Amino acid sequence: MAERIDLTGKVAIVTGAASGMGAVMASALLEAGAQVAGVDLDAAGLERKGAEWSRRHGNRDVFFGLAADIGLIEDCRRAVADTVARFGRLDILVNNAGVNMGLAIPKGATGRVRFWEAVPEGWLRILQINATGAFLMARFATPHMIAGKWGRIVNVTTSYDTMMAPGLSAYGASKSSLEAGTAIWAKELADTGVTANVLVPGGPTDTAFFPPGFPRDGLLKPDLMGPPIRWLASEQSDGVSGYRFIARDWDTSLPAAEAAMKARAPAAWPGLAAAAEAQRK
Ligand SMILES: NC(=O)c1ccc[n+]([C@@H]2O[C@H](COP(=O)([O-])OP(=O)(O)OC[C@H]3O[C@@H](n4cnc5c(N)ncnc54)[C@H](O)[C@@H]3O)[C@@H](O)[C@H]2O)c1
C-alpha cells in the first residue's frame, strides 16, 4: 500500500481543472492537503467541481476557481496574482489545460486534417493554448516559487508517437514544444529548489478530449494521474527535475519513490541529441 503524501501548507494552480485529468489532479492534491486554484475557460465546470470539493473538505477554504484563458498574457498574469492574493503563496503549477485538433479542422470535414488543409487561425490557437499558455503560466508563477526557494512545475504533454502522428500537426507541434520547454526549464531552474517535469497518462485517456460517441473501449482512466501528481508535487520529489513520468507505468503497490523510478525517463530527447553528437565525432 502506497504511503500517504502530505501537502498541507502547499498552494497549487491546476490549469484545466474543470474536466478530465485536470479535475483528477486537482482532487488528488486537495486530498493530500494542498490548497488549489483551478484555472479553466469553463466557468460553469469550475463552479460545479468547486462545490463538490468544498463539500468533501468540510466547506474549508481549500479551492477556488478562476475563469481564465491561458492563451492570453493578462489572464495568466491575473490567475497567478489572484492565487497568491487568496492563498498567500504559490508552490506548485500543473500545466494541464489543452485542446485537441478540433479547432484546426475545416467545417464539414471528417477524419484527420492534413497540415495544408488545416484552418490557419485554429492551428495558431492550438499552439497558443497548449504551448504558449503553459509558458505564460510558468512565466508568472515561477518567480513566486523561486522567492520561496521551493516549487514544482508539472507539464502535461503527450506520448512521443502522438507528437508525430499524421493529422495532429498542430497538437504534435504544441506538445513537442512543451516537452522540449520542460527540459530547458529544468536546466534553467537548477539550484533554485524549483523542479520542472513532464507527466503523461501513457496513451489515449477517457476524457472530454474525445467527443461523445467515440469508442471508449481500451482507453486509460484519468484517475491514474492521481498517485504520480501527488508525489511530484511533494517534498519527496526534491531534486528530481527534467524527467517525464508515465502514469500508466506507476505501480501503486510500491512505495512512491520506487514507483517514480520505474515510471520515469529523461524529458524530451537528450538520448537522440547525444547519439547525433557522438556520430558527428
Ligand atoms: N485524453 C487524452 O487521451 C490525452 C492524452 C495525453 C495527453 N492529454 C493532455 O491532457 C491534458 C488534459 O486533457 P483531458 O484529456 O483531461 O481533456 P479535457 O478536455 O477533459 O480537459 C481539458 C481542460 O482544459 C480546459 N481548457 C481548454 N482550453 C483552455 C484555455 N485556453 N484556458 C484554460 N483552460 C482551457 C478545458 O476547458 C478543459 O476543462 C491536455 O493537455 C491534453 O492535451 C490528453
mmCIF file of C-alpha atoms and ligand atoms in Angstrom:
data_model
loop_
_atom_site.group_PDB
_atom_site.id
_atom_site.type_symbol
_atom_site.label_atom_id
_atom_site.label_comp_id
_atom_site.label_asym_id
_atom_site.label_seq_id
_atom_site.Cartn_x
_atom_site.Cartn_y
_atom_site.Cartn_z
ATOM 1 C CA MET A 1 0.000 0.000 0.000
ATOM 2 C CA ALA A 2 1.445 3.379 -1.010
ATOM 3 C CA GLU A 3 2.330 5.769 1.845
ATOM 4 C CA ARG A 4 0.328 8.934 2.458
ATOM 5 C CA ILE A 5 1.730 12.095 0.925
ATOM 6 C CA ASP A 6 1.146 15.284 2.894
ATOM 7 C CA LEU A 7 0.828 18.587 1.010
ATOM 8 C CA THR A 8 -0.502 20.614 3.939
ATOM 9 C CA GLY A 9 0.634 24.234 3.596
ATOM 10 C CA LYS A 10 1.299 23.985 -0.145
ATOM 11 C CA VAL A 11 -0.620 26.033 -2.714
ATOM 12 C CA ALA A 12 -1.140 24.729 -6.246
ATOM 13 C CA ILE A 13 -2.536 26.003 -9.525
ATOM 14 C CA VAL A 14 -4.012 23.359 -11.821
ATOM 15 C CA THR A 15 -4.995 24.519 -15.306
ATOM 16 C CA GLY A 16 -7.868 22.719 -16.993
ATOM 17 C CA ALA A 17 -9.183 21.707 -13.554
ATOM 18 C CA ALA A 18 -12.844 21.702 -14.615
ATOM 19 C CA SER A 19 -12.620 18.427 -16.527
ATOM 20 C CA GLY A 20 -10.808 15.155 -17.176
ATOM 21 C CA MET A 21 -7.267 14.720 -15.905
ATOM 22 C CA GLY A 22 -7.088 18.277 -14.540
ATOM 23 C CA ALA A 23 -10.063 17.556 -12.263
ATOM 24 C CA VAL A 24 -8.456 14.285 -11.150
ATOM 25 C CA MET A 25 -5.163 16.033 -10.326
ATOM 26 C CA ALA A 26 -6.816 18.970 -8.532
ATOM 27 C CA SER A 27 -8.839 16.497 -6.461
ATOM 28 C CA ALA A 28 -5.732 14.411 -5.671
ATOM 29 C CA LEU A 29 -3.802 17.495 -4.484
ATOM 30 C CA LEU A 30 -6.751 18.614 -2.328
ATOM 31 C CA GLU A 31 -6.981 15.096 -0.868
ATOM 32 C CA ALA A 32 -3.308 15.363 0.125
ATOM 33 C CA GLY A 33 -3.964 18.647 1.964
ATOM 34 C CA ALA A 34 -2.940 21.312 -0.592
ATOM 35 C CA GLN A 35 -4.976 24.432 -1.345
ATOM 36 C CA VAL A 36 -5.760 24.565 -5.057
ATOM 37 C CA ALA A 37 -6.686 27.266 -7.557
ATOM 38 C CA GLY A 38 -8.330 25.753 -10.618
ATOM 39 C CA VAL A 39 -7.884 27.729 -13.841
ATOM 40 C CA ASP A 40 -10.175 26.942 -16.749
ATOM 41 C CA LEU A 41 -12.109 28.537 -19.614
ATOM 42 C CA ASP A 42 -15.150 26.604 -18.393
ATOM 43 C CA ALA A 43 -16.505 28.768 -15.555
ATOM 44 C CA ALA A 44 -19.614 26.583 -15.014
ATOM 45 C CA GLY A 45 -17.483 23.424 -14.822
ATOM 46 C CA LEU A 46 -15.206 25.072 -12.250
ATOM 47 C CA GLU A 47 -18.252 26.081 -10.224
ATOM 48 C CA ARG A 48 -19.595 22.507 -10.212
ATOM 49 C CA LYS A 49 -16.243 20.976 -9.263
ATOM 50 C CA GLY A 50 -15.629 23.678 -6.657
ATOM 51 C CA ALA A 51 -18.975 22.960 -4.956
ATOM 52 C CA GLU A 52 -18.226 19.207 -4.904
ATOM 53 C CA TRP A 53 -14.714 19.656 -3.471
ATOM 54 C CA SER A 54 -15.833 22.260 -0.959
ATOM 55 C CA ARG A 55 -18.488 19.837 0.397
ATOM 56 C CA ARG A 56 -15.958 16.999 0.536
ATOM 57 C CA HIS A 57 -13.484 19.120 2.508
ATOM 58 C CA GLY A 58 -15.930 20.401 5.121
ATOM 59 C CA ASN A 59 -16.505 23.757 3.358
ATOM 60 C CA ARG A 60 -12.979 24.873 4.261
ATOM 61 C CA ASP A 61 -11.282 27.467 2.032
ATOM 62 C CA VAL A 62 -9.249 24.918 0.055
ATOM 63 C CA PHE A 63 -10.275 25.543 -3.561
ATOM 64 C CA PHE A 64 -11.178 28.441 -5.749
ATOM 65 C CA GLY A 65 -11.979 28.523 -9.417
ATOM 66 C CA LEU A 66 -10.543 31.145 -11.757
ATOM 67 C CA ALA A 67 -12.211 31.504 -15.135
ATOM 68 C CA ALA A 68 -9.356 32.426 -17.481
ATOM 69 C CA ASP A 69 -7.950 31.764 -20.940
ATOM 70 C CA ILE A 70 -4.361 30.553 -20.606
ATOM 71 C CA GLY A 71 -3.723 31.668 -24.180
ATOM 72 C CA LEU A 72 -3.886 35.292 -23.025
ATOM 73 C CA ILE A 73 -0.997 37.052 -21.288
ATOM 74 C CA GLU A 74 -3.183 39.157 -18.985
ATOM 75 C CA ASP A 75 -5.369 36.199 -17.936
ATOM 76 C CA CYS A 76 -2.282 34.221 -16.893
ATOM 77 C CA ARG A 77 -0.825 37.184 -15.009
ATOM 78 C CA ARG A 78 -4.174 37.649 -13.209
ATOM 79 C CA ALA A 79 -4.584 33.928 -12.429
ATOM 80 C CA VAL A 80 -1.233 33.831 -10.646
ATOM 81 C CA ALA A 81 -1.752 37.169 -8.865
ATOM 82 C CA ASP A 82 -5.260 36.171 -7.680
ATOM 83 C CA THR A 83 -3.979 32.828 -6.363
ATOM 84 C CA VAL A 84 -1.231 34.499 -4.352
ATOM 85 C CA ALA A 85 -3.678 37.141 -3.078
ATOM 86 C CA ARG A 86 -6.161 34.457 -1.997
ATOM 87 C CA PHE A 87 -3.849 31.797 -0.514
ATOM 88 C CA GLY A 88 -0.754 33.867 0.322
ATOM 89 C CA ARG A 89 1.797 31.856 -1.668
ATOM 90 C CA LEU A 90 2.309 29.615 -4.694
ATOM 91 C CA ASP A 91 4.305 26.374 -4.688
ATOM 92 C CA ILE A 92 3.014 24.130 -7.465
ATOM 93 C CA LEU A 93 1.926 24.702 -11.067
ATOM 94 C CA VAL A 94 0.299 21.902 -13.046
ATOM 95 C CA ASN A 95 0.144 22.939 -16.712
ATOM 96 C CA ASN A 96 -2.586 20.563 -17.816
ATOM 97 C CA ALA A 97 -5.111 22.607 -19.847
ATOM 98 C CA GLY A 98 -5.042 21.720 -23.505
ATOM 99 C CA VAL A 99 -7.100 21.346 -26.656
ATOM 100 C CA ASN A 100 -7.161 18.698 -29.376
ATOM 101 C CA MET A 101 -7.029 19.235 -33.161
ATOM 102 C CA GLY A 102 -10.700 20.254 -33.405
ATOM 103 C CA LEU A 103 -10.005 23.974 -33.903
ATOM 104 C CA ALA A 104 -7.864 23.284 -36.992
ATOM 105 C CA ILE A 105 -10.364 21.036 -38.763
ATOM 106 C CA PRO A 106 -12.309 22.843 -41.522
ATOM 107 C CA LYS A 107 -16.115 22.938 -41.098
ATOM 108 C CA GLY A 108 -17.767 19.855 -42.550
ATOM 109 C CA ALA A 109 -14.510 17.888 -42.866
ATOM 110 C CA THR A 110 -14.328 14.427 -41.358
ATOM 111 C CA GLY A 111 -11.316 12.435 -40.256
ATOM 112 C CA ARG A 112 -7.815 13.693 -39.749
ATOM 113 C CA VAL A 113 -6.786 17.047 -41.198
ATOM 114 C CA ARG A 114 -3.550 17.304 -43.193
ATOM 115 C CA PHE A 115 -1.353 20.324 -42.462
ATOM 116 C CA TRP A 116 -2.014 22.012 -45.805
ATOM 117 C CA GLU A 117 -5.760 21.800 -45.205
ATOM 118 C CA ALA A 118 -5.715 22.979 -41.571
ATOM 119 C CA VAL A 119 -7.600 26.151 -40.551
ATOM 120 C CA PRO A 120 -4.672 28.568 -40.011
ATOM 121 C CA GLU A 121 -6.348 30.501 -37.170
ATOM 122 C CA GLY A 122 -7.237 27.242 -35.414
ATOM 123 C CA TRP A 123 -3.684 25.945 -35.821
ATOM 124 C CA LEU A 124 -2.318 29.104 -34.184
ATOM 125 C CA ARG A 125 -4.852 28.914 -31.352
ATOM 126 C CA ILE A 126 -3.851 25.307 -30.545
ATOM 127 C CA LEU A 127 -0.212 26.391 -30.254
ATOM 128 C CA GLN A 128 -1.287 29.442 -28.247
ATOM 129 C CA ILE A 129 -3.087 27.299 -25.654
ATOM 130 C CA ASN A 130 -1.023 24.111 -25.463
ATOM 131 C CA ALA A 131 2.472 25.572 -25.788
ATOM 132 C CA THR A 132 2.407 29.343 -25.185
ATOM 133 C CA GLY A 133 -0.264 29.089 -22.454
ATOM 134 C CA ALA A 134 1.868 26.701 -20.441
ATOM 135 C CA PHE A 135 4.859 29.033 -20.836
ATOM 136 C CA LEU A 136 2.809 32.074 -19.760
ATOM 137 C CA MET A 137 1.539 30.348 -16.616
ATOM 138 C CA ALA A 138 5.082 29.241 -15.757
ATOM 139 C CA ARG A 139 6.460 32.709 -16.598
ATOM 140 C CA PHE A 140 4.264 34.358 -13.955
ATOM 141 C CA ALA A 141 4.237 31.524 -11.386
ATOM 142 C CA THR A 142 7.956 30.731 -11.207
ATOM 143 C CA PRO A 143 9.200 33.981 -9.567
ATOM 144 C CA HIS A 144 6.929 33.215 -6.578
ATOM 145 C CA MET A 145 8.420 29.739 -6.274
ATOM 146 C CA ILE A 146 11.996 30.975 -6.625
ATOM 147 C CA ALA A 147 11.303 33.568 -3.909
ATOM 148 C CA GLY A 148 10.111 30.718 -1.645
ATOM 149 C CA LYS A 149 13.193 28.614 -2.624
ATOM 150 C CA TRP A 150 10.924 25.662 -3.463
ATOM 151 C CA GLY A 151 8.498 24.823 -6.215
ATOM 152 C CA ARG A 152 7.104 22.377 -8.728
ATOM 153 C CA ILE A 153 6.160 22.724 -12.381
ATOM 154 C CA VAL A 154 4.483 19.719 -13.952
ATOM 155 C CA ASN A 155 3.690 19.891 -17.663
ATOM 156 C CA VAL A 156 1.225 17.503 -19.272
ATOM 157 C CA THR A 157 2.447 16.738 -22.803
ATOM 158 C CA THR A 158 1.603 13.516 -24.661
ATOM 159 C CA SER A 159 3.101 10.247 -25.874
ATOM 160 C CA TYR A 160 6.002 10.560 -28.352
ATOM 161 C CA ASP A 161 4.137 8.715 -31.124
ATOM 162 C CA THR A 162 1.205 11.153 -30.778
ATOM 163 C CA MET A 163 3.637 14.070 -31.292
ATOM 164 C CA MET A 164 4.456 12.651 -34.738
ATOM 165 C CA ALA A 165 1.083 11.235 -35.773
ATOM 166 C CA PRO A 166 -0.402 12.282 -39.146
ATOM 167 C CA GLY A 167 -3.415 14.524 -38.695
ATOM 168 C CA LEU A 168 -2.036 16.026 -35.482
ATOM 169 C CA SER A 169 0.331 18.658 -36.915
ATOM 170 C CA ALA A 170 -0.725 21.436 -34.511
ATOM 171 C CA TYR A 171 -1.226 19.176 -31.495
ATOM 172 C CA GLY A 172 2.098 17.371 -32.059
ATOM 173 C CA ALA A 173 3.970 20.645 -32.570
ATOM 174 C CA SER A 174 2.454 22.152 -29.416
ATOM 175 C CA LYS A 175 3.203 19.153 -27.198
ATOM 176 C CA SER A 176 6.748 18.615 -28.513
ATOM 177 C CA SER A 177 7.354 22.314 -27.857
ATOM 178 C CA LEU A 178 6.234 21.915 -24.239
ATOM 179 C CA GLU A 179 8.252 18.718 -23.889
ATOM 180 C CA ALA A 180 11.459 20.488 -25.055
ATOM 181 C CA GLY A 181 10.478 23.503 -22.946
ATOM 182 C CA THR A 182 10.387 21.318 -19.835
ATOM 183 C CA ALA A 183 13.942 20.097 -20.468
ATOM 184 C CA ILE A 184 15.110 23.711 -20.907
ATOM 185 C CA TRP A 185 13.226 24.994 -17.851
ATOM 186 C CA ALA A 186 14.670 22.206 -15.673
ATOM 187 C CA LYS A 187 18.208 23.268 -16.642
ATOM 188 C CA GLU A 188 17.484 26.961 -16.085
ATOM 189 C CA LEU A 189 15.959 26.152 -12.674
ATOM 190 C CA ALA A 190 18.961 24.152 -11.412
ATOM 191 C CA ASP A 191 19.822 25.091 -7.801
ATOM 192 C CA THR A 192 16.648 27.142 -7.233
ATOM 193 C CA GLY A 193 14.703 24.437 -5.382
ATOM 194 C CA VAL A 194 12.121 24.532 -8.180
ATOM 195 C CA THR A 195 11.765 21.495 -10.450
ATOM 196 C CA ALA A 196 10.164 21.018 -13.870
ATOM 197 C CA ASN A 197 8.928 17.640 -15.071
ATOM 198 C CA VAL A 198 6.511 16.132 -17.583
ATOM 199 C CA LEU A 199 3.615 13.870 -16.654
ATOM 200 C CA VAL A 200 1.666 11.972 -19.313
ATOM 201 C CA PRO A 201 -1.052 9.362 -18.944
ATOM 202 C CA GLY A 202 0.707 6.948 -21.338
ATOM 203 C CA GLY A 203 -1.951 6.593 -24.032
ATOM 204 C CA PRO A 204 -5.413 7.754 -25.104
ATOM 205 C CA THR A 205 -7.420 8.523 -21.969
ATOM 206 C CA ASP A 206 -11.159 8.589 -21.349
ATOM 207 C CA THR A 207 -11.945 12.313 -21.034
ATOM 208 C CA ALA A 208 -13.890 15.013 -22.883
ATOM 209 C CA PHE A 209 -10.856 15.202 -25.196
ATOM 210 C CA PHE A 210 -12.651 12.577 -27.251
ATOM 211 C CA PRO A 211 -16.123 13.568 -28.474
ATOM 212 C CA PRO A 212 -19.318 11.819 -27.375
ATOM 213 C CA GLY A 213 -19.762 8.659 -29.427
ATOM 214 C CA PHE A 214 -16.015 8.000 -29.701
ATOM 215 C CA PRO A 215 -15.390 4.323 -28.798
ATOM 216 C CA ARG A 216 -14.159 4.268 -25.197
ATOM 217 C CA ASP A 217 -13.027 0.624 -25.035
ATOM 218 C CA GLY A 218 -9.378 0.325 -24.154
ATOM 219 C CA LEU A 219 -8.912 3.974 -23.154
ATOM 220 C CA LEU A 220 -6.921 4.635 -19.985
ATOM 221 C CA LYS A 221 -8.770 6.027 -16.964
ATOM 222 C CA PRO A 222 -7.916 9.624 -15.958
ATOM 223 C CA ASP A 223 -7.665 8.519 -12.292
ATOM 224 C CA LEU A 224 -4.207 7.091 -12.931
ATOM 225 C CA MET A 225 -2.821 10.673 -12.842
ATOM 226 C CA GLY A 226 -3.597 10.939 -9.069
ATOM 227 C CA PRO A 227 -0.715 8.998 -7.470
ATOM 228 C CA PRO A 228 2.092 10.446 -9.648
ATOM 229 C CA ILE A 229 0.919 14.068 -9.348
ATOM 230 C CA ARG A 230 0.760 13.781 -5.540
ATOM 231 C CA TRP A 231 4.358 12.564 -5.384
ATOM 232 C CA LEU A 232 5.640 15.025 -7.999
ATOM 233 C CA ALA A 233 4.020 17.903 -6.093
ATOM 234 C CA SER A 234 5.527 16.847 -2.777
ATOM 235 C CA GLU A 235 8.848 17.330 -0.980
ATOM 236 C CA GLN A 236 9.518 13.637 -1.584
ATOM 237 C CA SER A 237 10.466 14.528 -5.163
ATOM 238 C CA ASP A 238 13.023 17.192 -4.134
ATOM 239 C CA GLY A 239 15.861 17.331 -6.669
ATOM 240 C CA VAL A 240 14.005 15.313 -9.320
ATOM 241 C CA SER A 241 13.891 17.578 -12.375
ATOM 242 C CA GLY A 242 13.931 17.255 -16.160
ATOM 243 C CA TYR A 243 12.117 13.904 -16.267
ATOM 244 C CA ARG A 244 8.961 12.608 -17.908
ATOM 245 C CA PHE A 245 6.719 10.298 -15.925
ATOM 246 C CA ILE A 246 4.247 7.875 -17.476
ATOM 247 C CA ALA A 247 1.224 7.471 -15.205
ATOM 248 C CA ARG A 248 0.288 4.101 -16.773
ATOM 249 C CA ASP A 249 3.640 2.706 -15.569
ATOM 250 C CA TRP A 250 3.186 3.943 -11.975
ATOM 251 C CA ASP A 251 2.869 0.869 -9.725
ATOM 252 C CA THR A 252 0.736 1.918 -6.749
ATOM 253 C CA SER A 253 1.706 -1.239 -4.827
ATOM 254 C CA LEU A 254 5.260 0.153 -4.472
ATOM 255 C CA PRO A 255 6.487 2.980 -2.228
ATOM 256 C CA ALA A 256 6.038 6.166 -4.289
ATOM 257 C CA ALA A 257 9.783 6.847 -4.724
ATOM 258 C CA GLU A 258 10.235 3.353 -6.206
ATOM 259 C CA ALA A 259 7.147 3.681 -8.403
ATOM 260 C CA ALA A 260 8.565 7.004 -9.649
ATOM 261 C CA MET A 261 11.933 5.463 -10.578
ATOM 262 C CA LYS A 262 10.164 2.803 -12.653
ATOM 263 C CA ALA A 263 7.841 5.248 -14.422
ATOM 264 C CA ARG A 264 10.434 7.848 -15.431
ATOM 265 C CA ALA A 265 12.782 8.697 -18.304
ATOM 266 C CA PRO A 266 14.504 11.974 -19.189
ATOM 267 C CA ALA A 267 12.145 14.627 -20.614
ATOM 268 C CA ALA A 268 12.368 15.356 -24.344
ATOM 269 C CA TRP A 269 15.105 13.640 -26.415
ATOM 270 C CA PRO A 270 18.528 14.031 -24.764
ATOM 271 C CA GLY A 271 19.422 10.474 -25.889
ATOM 272 C CA LEU A 272 18.855 11.403 -29.520
ATOM 273 C CA ALA A 273 20.893 14.577 -29.134
ATOM 274 C CA ALA A 274 23.766 12.655 -27.521
ATOM 275 C CA ALA A 275 23.675 9.963 -30.229
ATOM 276 C CA ALA A 276 23.767 12.568 -33.007
ATOM 277 C CA GLU A 277 26.689 14.338 -31.308
ATOM 278 C CA ALA A 278 28.602 11.027 -30.881
ATOM 279 C CA GLN A 279 28.103 10.196 -34.573
ATOM 280 C CA ARG A 280 29.473 13.595 -35.610
ATOM 281 C CA LYS A 281 32.739 12.956 -33.744
HETATM 282 N N1 LIG B 1 -7.178 12.471 -23.191
HETATM 283 C C1 LIG B 1 -6.060 12.015 -23.739
HETATM 284 O O1 LIG B 1 -6.039 10.972 -24.410
HETATM 285 C C2 LIG B 1 -4.747 12.731 -23.521
HETATM 286 C C3 LIG B 1 -3.548 12.002 -23.704
HETATM 287 C C4 LIG B 1 -2.327 12.649 -23.464
HETATM 288 C C5 LIG B 1 -2.320 13.974 -23.040
HETATM 289 N N2 LIG B 1 -3.507 14.648 -22.895
HETATM 290 C C6 LIG B 1 -3.438 16.027 -22.415
HETATM 291 O O2 LIG B 1 -4.025 16.056 -21.132
HETATM 292 C C7 LIG B 1 -4.460 17.383 -20.835
HETATM 293 C C8 LIG B 1 -5.860 17.334 -20.209
HETATM 294 O O3 LIG B 1 -6.770 16.877 -21.193
HETATM 295 P P1 LIG B 1 -8.033 15.963 -20.870
HETATM 296 O O4 LIG B 1 -7.842 14.713 -21.656
HETATM 297 O O5 LIG B 1 -8.274 15.896 -19.418
HETATM 298 O O6 LIG B 1 -9.170 16.776 -21.675
HETATM 299 P P2 LIG B 1 -10.405 17.671 -21.168
HETATM 300 O O7 LIG B 1 -10.946 18.249 -22.434
HETATM 301 O O8 LIG B 1 -11.300 16.841 -20.324
HETATM 302 O O9 LIG B 1 -9.737 18.798 -20.274
HETATM 303 C C9 LIG B 1 -9.083 19.936 -20.801
HETATM 304 C C10 LIG B 1 -9.467 21.139 -19.958
HETATM 305 O O10 LIG B 1 -8.692 22.268 -20.421
HETATM 306 C C11 LIG B 1 -9.567 23.395 -20.454
HETATM 307 N N3 LIG B 1 -9.070 24.397 -21.404
HETATM 308 C C12 LIG B 1 -9.022 24.291 -22.753
HETATM 309 N N4 LIG B 1 -8.550 25.427 -23.297
HETATM 310 C C13 LIG B 1 -8.292 26.279 -22.257
HETATM 311 C C14 LIG B 1 -7.800 27.612 -22.180
HETATM 312 N N5 LIG B 1 -7.491 28.314 -23.279
HETATM 313 N N6 LIG B 1 -7.653 28.179 -20.953
HETATM 314 C C15 LIG B 1 -7.985 27.489 -19.833
HETATM 315 N N7 LIG B 1 -8.465 26.227 -19.853
HETATM 316 C C16 LIG B 1 -8.615 25.630 -21.052
HETATM 317 C C17 LIG B 1 -10.909 22.806 -20.910
HETATM 318 O O11 LIG B 1 -11.992 23.689 -20.610
HETATM 319 C C18 LIG B 1 -10.947 21.520 -20.104
HETATM 320 O O12 LIG B 1 -11.540 21.707 -18.824
HETATM 321 C C19 LIG B 1 -4.383 18.145 -22.160
HETATM 322 O O13 LIG B 1 -3.244 18.976 -22.148
HETATM 323 C C20 LIG B 1 -4.224 17.055 -23.195
HETATM 324 O O14 LIG B 1 -3.516 17.503 -24.331
HETATM 325 C C21 LIG B 1 -4.717 14.050 -23.122
#
